[in-house]
mmCIF file of C-alpha atoms in Angstrom:
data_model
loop_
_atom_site.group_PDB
_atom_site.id
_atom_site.type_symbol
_atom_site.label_atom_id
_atom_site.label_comp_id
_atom_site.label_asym_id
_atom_site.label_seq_id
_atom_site.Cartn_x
_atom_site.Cartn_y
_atom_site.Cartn_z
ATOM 1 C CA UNK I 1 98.124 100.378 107.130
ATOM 2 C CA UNK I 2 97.476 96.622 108.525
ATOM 3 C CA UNK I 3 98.777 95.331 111.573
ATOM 4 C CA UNK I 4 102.511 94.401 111.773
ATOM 5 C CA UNK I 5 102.409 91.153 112.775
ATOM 6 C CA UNK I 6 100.918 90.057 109.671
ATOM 7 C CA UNK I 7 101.225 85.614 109.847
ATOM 8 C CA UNK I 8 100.222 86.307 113.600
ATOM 9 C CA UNK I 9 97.067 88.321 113.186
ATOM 10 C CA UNK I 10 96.181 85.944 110.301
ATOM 11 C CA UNK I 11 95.853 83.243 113.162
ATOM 12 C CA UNK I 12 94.732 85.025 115.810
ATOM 13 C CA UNK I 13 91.484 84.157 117.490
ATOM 14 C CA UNK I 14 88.864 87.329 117.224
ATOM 15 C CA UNK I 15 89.147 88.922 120.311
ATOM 16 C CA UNK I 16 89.864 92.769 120.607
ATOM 17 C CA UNK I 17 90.554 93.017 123.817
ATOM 18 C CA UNK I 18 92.225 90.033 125.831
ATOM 19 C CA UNK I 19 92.485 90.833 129.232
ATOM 20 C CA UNK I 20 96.463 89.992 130.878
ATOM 21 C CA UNK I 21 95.821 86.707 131.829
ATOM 22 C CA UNK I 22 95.177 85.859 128.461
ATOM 23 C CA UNK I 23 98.148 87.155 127.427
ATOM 24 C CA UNK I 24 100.283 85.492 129.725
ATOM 25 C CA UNK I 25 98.776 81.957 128.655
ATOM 26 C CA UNK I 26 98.891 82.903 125.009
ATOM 27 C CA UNK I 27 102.481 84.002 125.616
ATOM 28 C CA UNK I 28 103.256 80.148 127.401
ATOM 29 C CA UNK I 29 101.719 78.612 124.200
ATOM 30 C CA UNK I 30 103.642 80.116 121.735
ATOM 31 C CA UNK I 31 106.696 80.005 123.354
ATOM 32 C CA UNK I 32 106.115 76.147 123.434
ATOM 33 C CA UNK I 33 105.062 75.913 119.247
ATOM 34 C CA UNK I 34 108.242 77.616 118.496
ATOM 35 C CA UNK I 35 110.394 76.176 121.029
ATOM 36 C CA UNK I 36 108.547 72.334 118.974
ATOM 37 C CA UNK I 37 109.542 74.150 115.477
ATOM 38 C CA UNK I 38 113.050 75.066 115.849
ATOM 39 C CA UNK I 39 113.604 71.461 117.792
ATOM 40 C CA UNK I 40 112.127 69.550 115.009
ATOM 41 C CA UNK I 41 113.405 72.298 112.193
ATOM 42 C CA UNK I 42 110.158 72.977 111.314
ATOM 43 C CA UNK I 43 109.957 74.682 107.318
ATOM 44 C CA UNK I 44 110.735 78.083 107.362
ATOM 45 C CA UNK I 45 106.953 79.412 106.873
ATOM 46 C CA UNK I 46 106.137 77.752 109.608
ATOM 47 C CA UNK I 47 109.150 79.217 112.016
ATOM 48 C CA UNK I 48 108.053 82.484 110.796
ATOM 49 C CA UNK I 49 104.347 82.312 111.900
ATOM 50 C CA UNK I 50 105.298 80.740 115.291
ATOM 51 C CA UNK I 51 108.224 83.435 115.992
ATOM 52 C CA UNK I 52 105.578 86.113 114.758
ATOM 53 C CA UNK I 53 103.055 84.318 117.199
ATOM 54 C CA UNK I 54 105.281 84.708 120.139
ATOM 55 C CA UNK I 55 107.190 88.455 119.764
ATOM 56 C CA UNK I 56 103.326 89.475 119.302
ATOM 57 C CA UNK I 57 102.350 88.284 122.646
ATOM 58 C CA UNK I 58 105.988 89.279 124.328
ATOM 59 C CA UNK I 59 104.852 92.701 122.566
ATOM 60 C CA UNK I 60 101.517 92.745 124.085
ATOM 61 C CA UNK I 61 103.018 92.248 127.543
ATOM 62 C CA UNK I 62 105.497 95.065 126.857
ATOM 63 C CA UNK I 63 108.439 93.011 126.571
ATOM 64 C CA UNK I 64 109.840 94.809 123.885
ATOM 65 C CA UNK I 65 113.465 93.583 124.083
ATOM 66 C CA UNK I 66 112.309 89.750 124.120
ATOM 67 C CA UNK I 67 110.127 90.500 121.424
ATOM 68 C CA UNK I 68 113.278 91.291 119.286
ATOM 69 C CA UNK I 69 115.310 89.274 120.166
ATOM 70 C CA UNK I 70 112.936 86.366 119.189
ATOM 71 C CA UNK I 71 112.503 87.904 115.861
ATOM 72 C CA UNK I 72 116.145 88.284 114.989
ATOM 73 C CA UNK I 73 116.754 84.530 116.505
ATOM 74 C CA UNK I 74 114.493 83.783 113.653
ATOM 75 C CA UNK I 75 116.007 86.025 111.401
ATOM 76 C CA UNK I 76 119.129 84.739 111.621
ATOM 77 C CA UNK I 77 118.449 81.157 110.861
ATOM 78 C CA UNK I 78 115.491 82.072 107.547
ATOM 79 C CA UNK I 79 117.102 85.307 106.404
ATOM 80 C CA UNK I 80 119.146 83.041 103.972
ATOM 81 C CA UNK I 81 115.777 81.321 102.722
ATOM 82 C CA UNK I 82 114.404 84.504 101.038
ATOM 83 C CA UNK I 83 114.850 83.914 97.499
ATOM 84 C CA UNK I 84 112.366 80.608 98.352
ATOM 85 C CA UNK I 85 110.078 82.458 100.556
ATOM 86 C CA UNK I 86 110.209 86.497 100.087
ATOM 87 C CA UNK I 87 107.007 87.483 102.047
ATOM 88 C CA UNK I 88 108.065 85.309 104.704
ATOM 89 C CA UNK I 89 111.034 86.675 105.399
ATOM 90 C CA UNK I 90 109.741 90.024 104.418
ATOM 91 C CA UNK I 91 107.508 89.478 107.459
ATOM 92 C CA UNK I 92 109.719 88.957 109.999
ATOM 93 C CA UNK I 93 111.814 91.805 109.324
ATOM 94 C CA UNK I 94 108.945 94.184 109.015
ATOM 95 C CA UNK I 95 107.805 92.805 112.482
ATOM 96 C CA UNK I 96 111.282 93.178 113.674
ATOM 97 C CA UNK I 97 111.193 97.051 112.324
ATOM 98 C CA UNK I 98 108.349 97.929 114.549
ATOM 99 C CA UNK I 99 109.250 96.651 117.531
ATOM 100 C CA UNK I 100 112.755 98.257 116.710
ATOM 101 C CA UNK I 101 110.811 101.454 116.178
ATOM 102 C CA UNK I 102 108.986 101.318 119.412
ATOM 103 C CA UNK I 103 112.359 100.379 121.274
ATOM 104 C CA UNK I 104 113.478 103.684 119.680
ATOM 105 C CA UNK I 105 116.218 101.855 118.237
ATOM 106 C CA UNK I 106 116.204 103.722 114.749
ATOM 107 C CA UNK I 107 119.409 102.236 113.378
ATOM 108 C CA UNK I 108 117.651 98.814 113.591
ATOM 109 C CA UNK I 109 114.552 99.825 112.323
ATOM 110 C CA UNK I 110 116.216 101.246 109.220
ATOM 111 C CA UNK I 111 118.284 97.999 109.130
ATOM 112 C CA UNK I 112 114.654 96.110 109.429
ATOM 113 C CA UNK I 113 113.395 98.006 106.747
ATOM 114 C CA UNK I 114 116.135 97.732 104.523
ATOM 115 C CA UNK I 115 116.041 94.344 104.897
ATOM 116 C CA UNK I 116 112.605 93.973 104.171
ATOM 117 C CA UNK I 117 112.748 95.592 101.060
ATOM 118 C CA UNK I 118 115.496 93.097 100.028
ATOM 119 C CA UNK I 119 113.627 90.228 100.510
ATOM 120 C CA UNK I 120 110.422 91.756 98.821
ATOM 121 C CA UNK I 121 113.121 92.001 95.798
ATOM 122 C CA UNK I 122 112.840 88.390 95.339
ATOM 123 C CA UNK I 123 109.341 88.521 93.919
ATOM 124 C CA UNK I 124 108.146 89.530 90.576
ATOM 125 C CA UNK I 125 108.275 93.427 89.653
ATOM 126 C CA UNK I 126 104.961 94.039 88.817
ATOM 127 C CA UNK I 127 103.974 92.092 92.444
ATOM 128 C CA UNK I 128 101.937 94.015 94.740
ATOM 129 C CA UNK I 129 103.351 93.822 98.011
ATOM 130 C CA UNK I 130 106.849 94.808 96.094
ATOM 131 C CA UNK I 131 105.517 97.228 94.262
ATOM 132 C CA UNK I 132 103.901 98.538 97.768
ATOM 133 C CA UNK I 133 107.422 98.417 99.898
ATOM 134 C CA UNK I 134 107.944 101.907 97.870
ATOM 135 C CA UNK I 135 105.296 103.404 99.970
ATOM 136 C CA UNK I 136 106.154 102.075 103.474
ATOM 137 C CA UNK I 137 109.972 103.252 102.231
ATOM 138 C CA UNK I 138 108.109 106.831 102.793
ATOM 139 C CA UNK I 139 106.634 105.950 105.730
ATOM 140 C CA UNK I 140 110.088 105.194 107.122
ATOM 141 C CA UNK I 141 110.993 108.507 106.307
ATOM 142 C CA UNK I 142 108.245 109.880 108.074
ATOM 143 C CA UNK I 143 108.952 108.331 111.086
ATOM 144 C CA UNK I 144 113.380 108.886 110.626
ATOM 145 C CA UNK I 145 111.998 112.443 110.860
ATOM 146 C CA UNK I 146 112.612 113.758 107.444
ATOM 147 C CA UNK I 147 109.445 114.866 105.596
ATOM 148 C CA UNK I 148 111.570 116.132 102.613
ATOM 149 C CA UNK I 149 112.389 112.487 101.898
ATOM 150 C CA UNK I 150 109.148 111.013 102.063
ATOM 151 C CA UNK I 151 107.676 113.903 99.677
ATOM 152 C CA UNK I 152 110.192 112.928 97.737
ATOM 153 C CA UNK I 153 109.676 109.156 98.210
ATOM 154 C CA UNK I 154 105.697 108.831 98.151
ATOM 155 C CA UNK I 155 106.436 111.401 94.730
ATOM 156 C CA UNK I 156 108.704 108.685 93.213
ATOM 157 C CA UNK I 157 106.756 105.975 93.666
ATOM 158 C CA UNK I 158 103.502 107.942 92.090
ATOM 159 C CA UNK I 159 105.398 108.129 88.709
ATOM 160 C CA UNK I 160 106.143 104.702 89.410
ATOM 161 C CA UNK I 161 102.668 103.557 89.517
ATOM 162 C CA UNK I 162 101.619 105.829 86.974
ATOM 163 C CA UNK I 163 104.078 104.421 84.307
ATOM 164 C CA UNK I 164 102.651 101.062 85.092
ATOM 165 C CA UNK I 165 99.268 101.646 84.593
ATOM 166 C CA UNK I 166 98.576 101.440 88.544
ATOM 167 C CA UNK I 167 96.266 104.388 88.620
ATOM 168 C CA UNK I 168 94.989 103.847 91.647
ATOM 169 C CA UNK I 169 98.107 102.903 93.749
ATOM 170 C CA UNK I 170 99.311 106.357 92.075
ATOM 171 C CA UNK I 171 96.580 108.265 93.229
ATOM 172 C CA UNK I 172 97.030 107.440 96.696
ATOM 173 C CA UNK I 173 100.434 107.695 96.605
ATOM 174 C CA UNK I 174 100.008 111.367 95.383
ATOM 175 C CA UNK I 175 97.369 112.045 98.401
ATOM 176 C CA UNK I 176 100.619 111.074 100.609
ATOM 177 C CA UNK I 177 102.542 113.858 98.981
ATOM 178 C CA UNK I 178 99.761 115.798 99.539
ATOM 179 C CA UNK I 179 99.093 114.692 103.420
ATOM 180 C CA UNK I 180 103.019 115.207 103.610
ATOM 181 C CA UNK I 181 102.754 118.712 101.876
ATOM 182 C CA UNK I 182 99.872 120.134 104.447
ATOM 183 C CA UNK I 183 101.801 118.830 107.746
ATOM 184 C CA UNK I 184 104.602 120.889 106.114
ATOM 185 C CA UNK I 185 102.608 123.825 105.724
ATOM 186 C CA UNK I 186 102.645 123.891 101.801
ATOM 187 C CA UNK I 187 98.623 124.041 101.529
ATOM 188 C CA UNK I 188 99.801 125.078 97.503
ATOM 189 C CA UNK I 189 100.691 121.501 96.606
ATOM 190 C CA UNK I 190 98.281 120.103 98.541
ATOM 191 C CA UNK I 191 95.916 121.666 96.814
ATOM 192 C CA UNK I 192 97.553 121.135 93.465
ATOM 193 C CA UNK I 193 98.085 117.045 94.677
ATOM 194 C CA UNK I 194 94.648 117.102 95.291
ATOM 195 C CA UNK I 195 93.332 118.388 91.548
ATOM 196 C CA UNK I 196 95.751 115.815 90.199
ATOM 197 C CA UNK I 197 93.869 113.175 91.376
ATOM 198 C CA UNK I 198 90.786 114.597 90.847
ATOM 199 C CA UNK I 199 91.741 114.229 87.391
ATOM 200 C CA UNK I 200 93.608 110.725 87.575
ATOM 201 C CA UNK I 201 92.301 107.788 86.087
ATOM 202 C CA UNK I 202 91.193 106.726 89.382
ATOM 203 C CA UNK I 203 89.356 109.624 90.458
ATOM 204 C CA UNK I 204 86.076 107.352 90.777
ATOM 205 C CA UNK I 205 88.164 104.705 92.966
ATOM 206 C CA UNK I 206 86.028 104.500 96.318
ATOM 207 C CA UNK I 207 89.170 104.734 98.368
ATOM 208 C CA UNK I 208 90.836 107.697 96.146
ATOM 209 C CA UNK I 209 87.664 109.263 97.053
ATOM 210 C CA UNK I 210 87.161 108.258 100.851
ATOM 211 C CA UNK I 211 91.365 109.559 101.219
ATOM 212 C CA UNK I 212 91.086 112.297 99.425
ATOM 213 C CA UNK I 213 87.799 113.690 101.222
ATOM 214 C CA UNK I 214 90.226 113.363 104.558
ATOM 215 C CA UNK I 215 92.964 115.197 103.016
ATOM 216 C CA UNK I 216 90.231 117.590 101.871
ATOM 217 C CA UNK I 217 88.761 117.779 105.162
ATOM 218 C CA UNK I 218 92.184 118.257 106.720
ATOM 219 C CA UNK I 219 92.909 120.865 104.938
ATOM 220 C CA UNK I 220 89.886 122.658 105.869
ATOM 221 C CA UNK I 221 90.700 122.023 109.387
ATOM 222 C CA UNK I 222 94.059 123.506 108.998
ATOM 223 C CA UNK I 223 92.443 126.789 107.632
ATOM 224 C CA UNK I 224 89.690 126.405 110.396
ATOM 225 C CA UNK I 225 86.497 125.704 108.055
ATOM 226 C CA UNK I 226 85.119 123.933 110.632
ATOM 227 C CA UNK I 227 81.652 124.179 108.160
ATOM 228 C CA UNK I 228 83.530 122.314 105.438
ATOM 229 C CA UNK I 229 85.147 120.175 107.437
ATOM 230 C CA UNK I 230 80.900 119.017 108.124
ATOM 231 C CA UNK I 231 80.366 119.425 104.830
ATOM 232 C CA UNK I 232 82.445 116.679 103.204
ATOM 233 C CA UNK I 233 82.160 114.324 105.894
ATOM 234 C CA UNK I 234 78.447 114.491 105.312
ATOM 235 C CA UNK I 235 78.911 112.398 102.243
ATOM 236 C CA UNK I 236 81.577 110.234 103.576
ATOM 237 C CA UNK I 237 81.527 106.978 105.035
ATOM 238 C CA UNK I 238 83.247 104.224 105.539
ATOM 239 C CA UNK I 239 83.034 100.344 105.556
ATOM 240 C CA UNK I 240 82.336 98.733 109.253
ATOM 241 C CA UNK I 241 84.931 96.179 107.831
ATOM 242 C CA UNK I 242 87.769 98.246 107.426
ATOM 243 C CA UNK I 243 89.513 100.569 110.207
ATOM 244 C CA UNK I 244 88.010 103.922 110.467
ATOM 245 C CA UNK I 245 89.623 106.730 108.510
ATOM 246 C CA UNK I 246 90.870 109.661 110.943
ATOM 247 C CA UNK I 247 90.190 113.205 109.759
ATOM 248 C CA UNK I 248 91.229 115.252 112.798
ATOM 249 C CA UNK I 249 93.643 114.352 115.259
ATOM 250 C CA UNK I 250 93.496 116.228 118.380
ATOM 251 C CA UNK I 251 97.020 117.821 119.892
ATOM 252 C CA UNK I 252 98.794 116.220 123.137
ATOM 253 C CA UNK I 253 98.123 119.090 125.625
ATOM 254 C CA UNK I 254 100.602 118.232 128.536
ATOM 255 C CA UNK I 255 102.857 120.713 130.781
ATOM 256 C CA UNK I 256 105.831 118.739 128.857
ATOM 257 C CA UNK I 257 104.917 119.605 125.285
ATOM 258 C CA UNK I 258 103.828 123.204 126.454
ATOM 259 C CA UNK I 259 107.393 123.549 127.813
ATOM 260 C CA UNK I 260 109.114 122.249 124.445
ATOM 261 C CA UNK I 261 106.933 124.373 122.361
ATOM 262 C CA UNK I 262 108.066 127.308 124.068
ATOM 263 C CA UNK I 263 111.486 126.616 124.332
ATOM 264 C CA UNK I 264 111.240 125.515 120.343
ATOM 265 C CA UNK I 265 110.626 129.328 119.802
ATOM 266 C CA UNK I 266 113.872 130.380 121.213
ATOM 267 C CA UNK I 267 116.208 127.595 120.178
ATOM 268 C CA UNK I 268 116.696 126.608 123.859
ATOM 269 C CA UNK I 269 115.880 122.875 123.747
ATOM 270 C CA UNK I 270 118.181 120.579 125.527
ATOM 271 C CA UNK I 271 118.858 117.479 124.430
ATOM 272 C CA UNK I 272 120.050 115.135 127.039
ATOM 273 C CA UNK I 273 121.937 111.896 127.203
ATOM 274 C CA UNK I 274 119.814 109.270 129.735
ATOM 275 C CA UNK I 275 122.584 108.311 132.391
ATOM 276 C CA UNK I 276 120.837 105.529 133.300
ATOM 277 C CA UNK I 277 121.445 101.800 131.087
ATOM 278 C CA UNK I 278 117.851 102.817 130.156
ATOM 279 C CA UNK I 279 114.566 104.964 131.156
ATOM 280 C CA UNK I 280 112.103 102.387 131.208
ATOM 281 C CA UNK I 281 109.919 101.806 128.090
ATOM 282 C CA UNK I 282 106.818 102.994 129.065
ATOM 283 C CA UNK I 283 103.060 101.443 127.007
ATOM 284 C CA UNK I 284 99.943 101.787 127.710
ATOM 285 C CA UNK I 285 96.866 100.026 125.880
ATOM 286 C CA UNK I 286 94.151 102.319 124.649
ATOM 287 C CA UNK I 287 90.258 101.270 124.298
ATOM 288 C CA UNK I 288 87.824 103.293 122.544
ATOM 289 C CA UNK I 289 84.596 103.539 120.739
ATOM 290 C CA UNK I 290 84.427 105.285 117.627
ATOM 291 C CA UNK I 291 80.894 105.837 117.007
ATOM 292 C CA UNK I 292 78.938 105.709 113.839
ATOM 293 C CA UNK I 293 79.070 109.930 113.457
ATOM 294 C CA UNK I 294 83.235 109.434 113.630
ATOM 295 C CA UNK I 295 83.169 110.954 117.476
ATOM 296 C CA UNK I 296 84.889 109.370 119.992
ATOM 297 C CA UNK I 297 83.768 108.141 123.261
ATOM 298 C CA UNK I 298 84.559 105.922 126.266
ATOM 299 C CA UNK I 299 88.524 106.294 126.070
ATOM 300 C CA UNK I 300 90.457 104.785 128.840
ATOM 301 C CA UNK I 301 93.764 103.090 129.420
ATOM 302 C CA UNK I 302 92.762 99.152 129.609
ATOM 303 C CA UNK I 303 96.298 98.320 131.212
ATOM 304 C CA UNK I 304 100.709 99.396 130.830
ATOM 305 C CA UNK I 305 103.396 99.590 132.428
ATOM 306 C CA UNK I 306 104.268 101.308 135.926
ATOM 307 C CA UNK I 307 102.570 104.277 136.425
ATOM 308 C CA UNK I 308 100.045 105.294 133.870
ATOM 309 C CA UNK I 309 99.029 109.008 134.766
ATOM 310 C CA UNK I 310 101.618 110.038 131.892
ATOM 311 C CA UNK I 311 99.118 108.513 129.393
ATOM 312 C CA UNK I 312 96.435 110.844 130.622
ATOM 313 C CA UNK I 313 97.085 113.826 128.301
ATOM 314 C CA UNK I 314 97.215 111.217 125.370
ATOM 315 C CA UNK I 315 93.875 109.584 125.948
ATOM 316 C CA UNK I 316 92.218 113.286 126.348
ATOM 317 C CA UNK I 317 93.506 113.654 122.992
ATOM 318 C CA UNK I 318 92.313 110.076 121.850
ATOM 319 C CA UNK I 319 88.639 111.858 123.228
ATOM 320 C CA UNK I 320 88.999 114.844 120.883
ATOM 321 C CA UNK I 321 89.671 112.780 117.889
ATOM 322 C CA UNK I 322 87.412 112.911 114.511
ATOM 323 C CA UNK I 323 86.472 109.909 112.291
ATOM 324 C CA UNK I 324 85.118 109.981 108.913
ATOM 325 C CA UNK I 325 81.510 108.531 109.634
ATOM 326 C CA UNK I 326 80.804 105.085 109.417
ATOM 327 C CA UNK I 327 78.468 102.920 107.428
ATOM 328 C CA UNK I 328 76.705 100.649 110.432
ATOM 329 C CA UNK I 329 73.505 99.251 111.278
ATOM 330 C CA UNK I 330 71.016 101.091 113.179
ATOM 331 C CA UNK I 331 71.857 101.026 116.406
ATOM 332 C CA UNK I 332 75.218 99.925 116.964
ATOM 333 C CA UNK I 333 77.453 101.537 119.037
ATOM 334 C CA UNK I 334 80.546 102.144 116.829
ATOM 335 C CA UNK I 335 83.657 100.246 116.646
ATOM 336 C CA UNK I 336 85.924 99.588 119.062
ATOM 337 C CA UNK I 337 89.786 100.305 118.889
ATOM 338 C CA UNK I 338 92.899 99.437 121.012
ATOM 339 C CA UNK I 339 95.914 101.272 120.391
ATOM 340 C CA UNK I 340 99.628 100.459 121.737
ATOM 341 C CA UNK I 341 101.024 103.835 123.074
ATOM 342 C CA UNK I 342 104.776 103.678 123.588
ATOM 343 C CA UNK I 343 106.570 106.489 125.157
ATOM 344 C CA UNK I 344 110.685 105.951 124.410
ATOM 345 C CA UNK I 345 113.901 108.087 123.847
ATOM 346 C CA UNK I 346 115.962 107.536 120.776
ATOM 347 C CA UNK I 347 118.333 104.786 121.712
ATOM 348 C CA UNK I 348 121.751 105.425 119.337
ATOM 349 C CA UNK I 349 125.608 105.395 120.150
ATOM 350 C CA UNK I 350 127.085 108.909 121.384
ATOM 351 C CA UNK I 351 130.193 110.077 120.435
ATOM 352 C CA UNK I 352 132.927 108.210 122.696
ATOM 353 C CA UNK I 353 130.883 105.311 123.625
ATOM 354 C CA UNK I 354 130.100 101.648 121.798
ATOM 355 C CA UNK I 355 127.056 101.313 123.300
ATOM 356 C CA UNK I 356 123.446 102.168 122.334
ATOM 357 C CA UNK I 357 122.185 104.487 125.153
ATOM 358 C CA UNK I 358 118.869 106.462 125.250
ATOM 359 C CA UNK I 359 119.257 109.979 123.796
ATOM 360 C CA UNK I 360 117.274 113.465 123.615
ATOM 361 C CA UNK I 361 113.463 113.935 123.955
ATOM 362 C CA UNK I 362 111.306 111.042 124.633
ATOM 363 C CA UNK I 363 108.776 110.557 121.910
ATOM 364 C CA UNK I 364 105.601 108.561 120.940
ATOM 365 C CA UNK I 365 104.525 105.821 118.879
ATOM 366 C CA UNK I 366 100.886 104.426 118.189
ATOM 367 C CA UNK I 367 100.100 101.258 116.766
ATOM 368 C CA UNK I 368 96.621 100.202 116.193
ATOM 369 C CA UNK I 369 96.187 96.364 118.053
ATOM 370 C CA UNK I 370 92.583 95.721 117.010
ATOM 371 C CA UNK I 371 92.603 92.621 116.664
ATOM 372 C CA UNK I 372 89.429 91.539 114.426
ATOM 373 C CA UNK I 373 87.342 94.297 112.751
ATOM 374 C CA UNK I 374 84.067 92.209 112.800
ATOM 375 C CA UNK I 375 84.257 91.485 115.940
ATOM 376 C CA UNK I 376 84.807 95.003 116.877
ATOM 377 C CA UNK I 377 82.211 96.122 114.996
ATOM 378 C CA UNK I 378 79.982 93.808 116.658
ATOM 379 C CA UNK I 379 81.172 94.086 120.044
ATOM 380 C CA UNK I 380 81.921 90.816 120.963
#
């Protein structure tokens, strides 16, 4: 999956790592453009990149609830122009879903989404990116916490694509069912998701291939095959140009997860209701090489919020990580990655109250900031 802040990114200057200062002043600038914009009532593509522009750098400082509210300020006045301007519009409100989802704001998010998909309704039916809002409708399963639906979902949308003549969009929709089907436990359709597009029309489709030899590989990690799991990703590699393709993701080992995971075992988790007007979102930033054999190295927490010694358990994870290798020049170090860690509580309204308040376990979400592959495959 791309970045969210898709008009943003398509401006941004190639640099993977700005340091705060940068930030800041980047956060000034934009501010001004779309302050100019709305003043002069700029068209509404051009709103849209600027507001994009500016909740990207309140993002980056962690100022998640600025960051939304400049993205529904401009949701409010363009939302109308969709039929003129679909992926527009369909921007904002996907940029307004993340930031909704890393608020922990689900309700929103799903709202977001929703509202996305509207817009994206506006466009031909055989368009791509519409045709492609059935698979992120699975990803917002995923993340609502409901693998059931998304099997379901990512299922759908493989007939879908199938009935079209999209083989390839097909096939990788089916290796979602299938990634869906292993974190379930189901290795059975996995497997049988897997033979089905071994057999699709788009079997000999380099990505097919490159996803499917991670699902493979995944799978051979869940059965510990650690000697298969070397075997396939001897003939795999990917493109220095596009992000690297994760294979084995390493668990969160924390005295907080160890406590939940026992507790889980006797159905003795509390959830609690936060009695303050909110725990503070907490983010971190995440730099790391992936090197050309798909290990990781050099992970460390660039900069966050507060205290950061809660991100340590993540980043040792981050460490134990396993990338599909990748095709680079003699030589080279790897490519570097920054990811956004946010940890958050749901925030939703309890029963008695009108207002949103942060609920039940605190939980994680990772976005991937890189913010120019060639220049992170270069180092610069």
């Amino acid at each position: 999956m791309s970045l969210i802040f898709l008009l943003a990114l398509a401006q941004a200057a190639p640099t993977p790592t700005p340091a705060g200062t940068d930030i800041v002043v980047r956060a000034r600038r934009s501010a001004e453009a779309l302050e100019r914009c709305i003043a002069t009532r700029c068209p509404t593509p051009d709103e849209a990149r600027f507001a994009i522009a500016h909740a990207e750098a309140q993002f980056a400082q962690g100022q998640y609830h600025d960051a939304r509210r400049t993205l529904q300020a401009a949701l409010s006045r363009q939302k109308g122009n969709a039929k003129r301007f679909p992926r527009v519009v369909s921007a904002l409100y996907e940029a307004a879903a993340t930031v909704n989802l890393h608020m922990g704001d689900m309700d929103a998010y799903r709202t977001m989404t929703i509202g996305q998909g509207k817009a994206l309704e506006n466009l031909p039916p055989d368009d791509k990116q519409r045709l492609l809002m059935q698979l992120r409708l699975g990803d917002f399963w995923i993340k609502q916490g409901d693998p059931f639906v998304a099997r379901s979902q990512y299922a759908d949308a493989a007939q879908g694509f199938a009935a079209r003549g999209e083989h390839q969009l097909a096939a990788l929709s089916t290796l979602r069912v299938a990634m869906v089907a292993l974190a379930m436990r189901d290795t059975k359709e996995t497997e049988q998701r897997l033979d089905e597009v071994a057999a699709s029309p788009a079997a000999s489709d380099t990505s097919v291939m490159q996803v499917a030899s991670v699902v493979r590989a995944r799978l051979a990690t869940y059965r510990g095959d650690e000697k298969g799991v070397d075997h396939l990703l001897a003939t795999l590699r990917t493109q220095p140009d596009l992000p690297p393709l994760l294979v084995k993701d390493a668990p969160v080992v924390s005295a907080a997860n160890l406590a939940i995971m026992h507790a889980d075992k006797f159905g003795d988790v509390p959830v609690p209701t936060w009695k303050t007007s909110s725990p503070r979102i907490r983010w971190v930033d995440v730099g790391f090489m992936v090197a050309p054999d798909g290990t990781v190295a050099e992970a460390e927490v660039l900069r966050g919020s507060g205290s950061q010694e809660w991100a340590n358990p993540y980043v040792a994870a981050i460490e134990r990580r396993r990338y599909a290798p990748i095709a680079l020049p003699e030589g080279s170090p790897g490519l570097y990655r920054v990811e956004r860690i946010t940890l958050r509580p749901r925030r939703v309204v309890p029963a008695g109250s009108l207002v949103k308040q942060p609920v039940g376990r605190e939980s994680v979400e990772v976005l991937d900031i890189t913010r120019d592959p060639a220049a992170a495959a270069t180092g610069a």
